[in-house]
C-alpha positions in Angstrom: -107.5 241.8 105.0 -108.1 241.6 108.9 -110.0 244.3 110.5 -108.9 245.7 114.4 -111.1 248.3 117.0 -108.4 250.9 117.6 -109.0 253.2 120.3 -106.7 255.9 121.6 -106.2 258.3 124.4 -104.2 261.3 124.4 -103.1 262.3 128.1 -102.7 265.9 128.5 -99.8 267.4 131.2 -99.2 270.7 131.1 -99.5 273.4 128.5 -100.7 271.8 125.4 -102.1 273.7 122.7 -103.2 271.3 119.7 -102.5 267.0 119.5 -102.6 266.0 116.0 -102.4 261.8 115.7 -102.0 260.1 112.3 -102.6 256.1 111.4 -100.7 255.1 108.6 -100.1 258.8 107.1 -103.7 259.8 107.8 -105.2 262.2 110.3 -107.7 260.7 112.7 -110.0 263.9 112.8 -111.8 265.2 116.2 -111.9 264.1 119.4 -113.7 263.8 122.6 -112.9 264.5 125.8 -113.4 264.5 129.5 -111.6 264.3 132.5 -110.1 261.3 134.5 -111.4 260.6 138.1 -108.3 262.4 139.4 -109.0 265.3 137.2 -106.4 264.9 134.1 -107.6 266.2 130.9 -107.6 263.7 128.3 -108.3 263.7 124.1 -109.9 260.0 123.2 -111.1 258.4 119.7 -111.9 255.0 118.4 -111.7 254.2 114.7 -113.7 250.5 114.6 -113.0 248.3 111.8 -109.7 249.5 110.7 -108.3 247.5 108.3 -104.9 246.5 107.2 -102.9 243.7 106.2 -99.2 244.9 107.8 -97.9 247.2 110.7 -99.6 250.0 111.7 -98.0 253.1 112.0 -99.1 255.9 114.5 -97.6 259.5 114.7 -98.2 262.1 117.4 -97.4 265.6 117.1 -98.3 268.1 120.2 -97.6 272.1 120.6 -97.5 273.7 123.4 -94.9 275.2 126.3 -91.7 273.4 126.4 -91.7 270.8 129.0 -95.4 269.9 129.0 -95.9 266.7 127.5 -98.7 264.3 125.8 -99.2 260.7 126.6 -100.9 258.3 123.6 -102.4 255.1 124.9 -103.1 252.3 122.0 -105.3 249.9 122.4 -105.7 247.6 119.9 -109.1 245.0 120.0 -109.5 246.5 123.7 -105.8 245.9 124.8 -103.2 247.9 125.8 -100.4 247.5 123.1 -98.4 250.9 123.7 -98.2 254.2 125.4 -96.0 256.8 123.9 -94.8 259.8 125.4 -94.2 263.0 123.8 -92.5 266.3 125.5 -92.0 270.0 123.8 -89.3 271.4 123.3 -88.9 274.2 121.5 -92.6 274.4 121.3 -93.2 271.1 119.5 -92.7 267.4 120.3 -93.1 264.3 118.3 -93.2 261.0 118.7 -93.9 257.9 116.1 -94.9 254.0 116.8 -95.1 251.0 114.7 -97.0 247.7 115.9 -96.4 245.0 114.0 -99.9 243.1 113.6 -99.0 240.0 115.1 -102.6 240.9 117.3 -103.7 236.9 116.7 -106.5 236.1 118.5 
């Protein structure tokens, strides 16, 4: 079983009122987070030494006033493998990824 240095970034735009990410079916837990140099609002968290042996799956659900929206940035062994973006409607938007772990060094 490998082990990868996951680290992701949840952009905030708008009216958001809760970001809830999940790896494989599990919730990642709290966050930290600051403000970019240009003042955006962002959620971050790394989860070293995740291991798996097949795709990784990532899920993001975000509430908030329709048309704000949530960006995820993944970055797998410090590079950028994916941003997703997620906009609410109806007071809720979701979005989910897969990355296959073809991440050979």
């Amino acid at each position: 079983m490998k082990t990868h240095n996951i680290d992701l970034k949840i952009l905030i735009w708008g009216s958001i009122f809760d970001c809830q990410v999940t790896v494989e079916g599990h919730p990642v837990g709290l966050w930290g987070k600051g403000k970019t140099a240009d003042g955006q609002l962002y959620l971050q968290r790394s989860l070293p030494d995740f291991p798996t042996d097949h795709d990784i799956n990532f899920v993001l659900i975000a509430r908030g006033i329709n048309g704000a929206k949530a960006d995820l940035e993944i970055r797998i062994d410090q590079k950028t493998v994916k941003n997703i973006s997620c906009k609410i409607s109806n007071g809720i938007g979701t979005i989910s990824y897969n990355i296959k772990t073809l991440l050979e060094s």
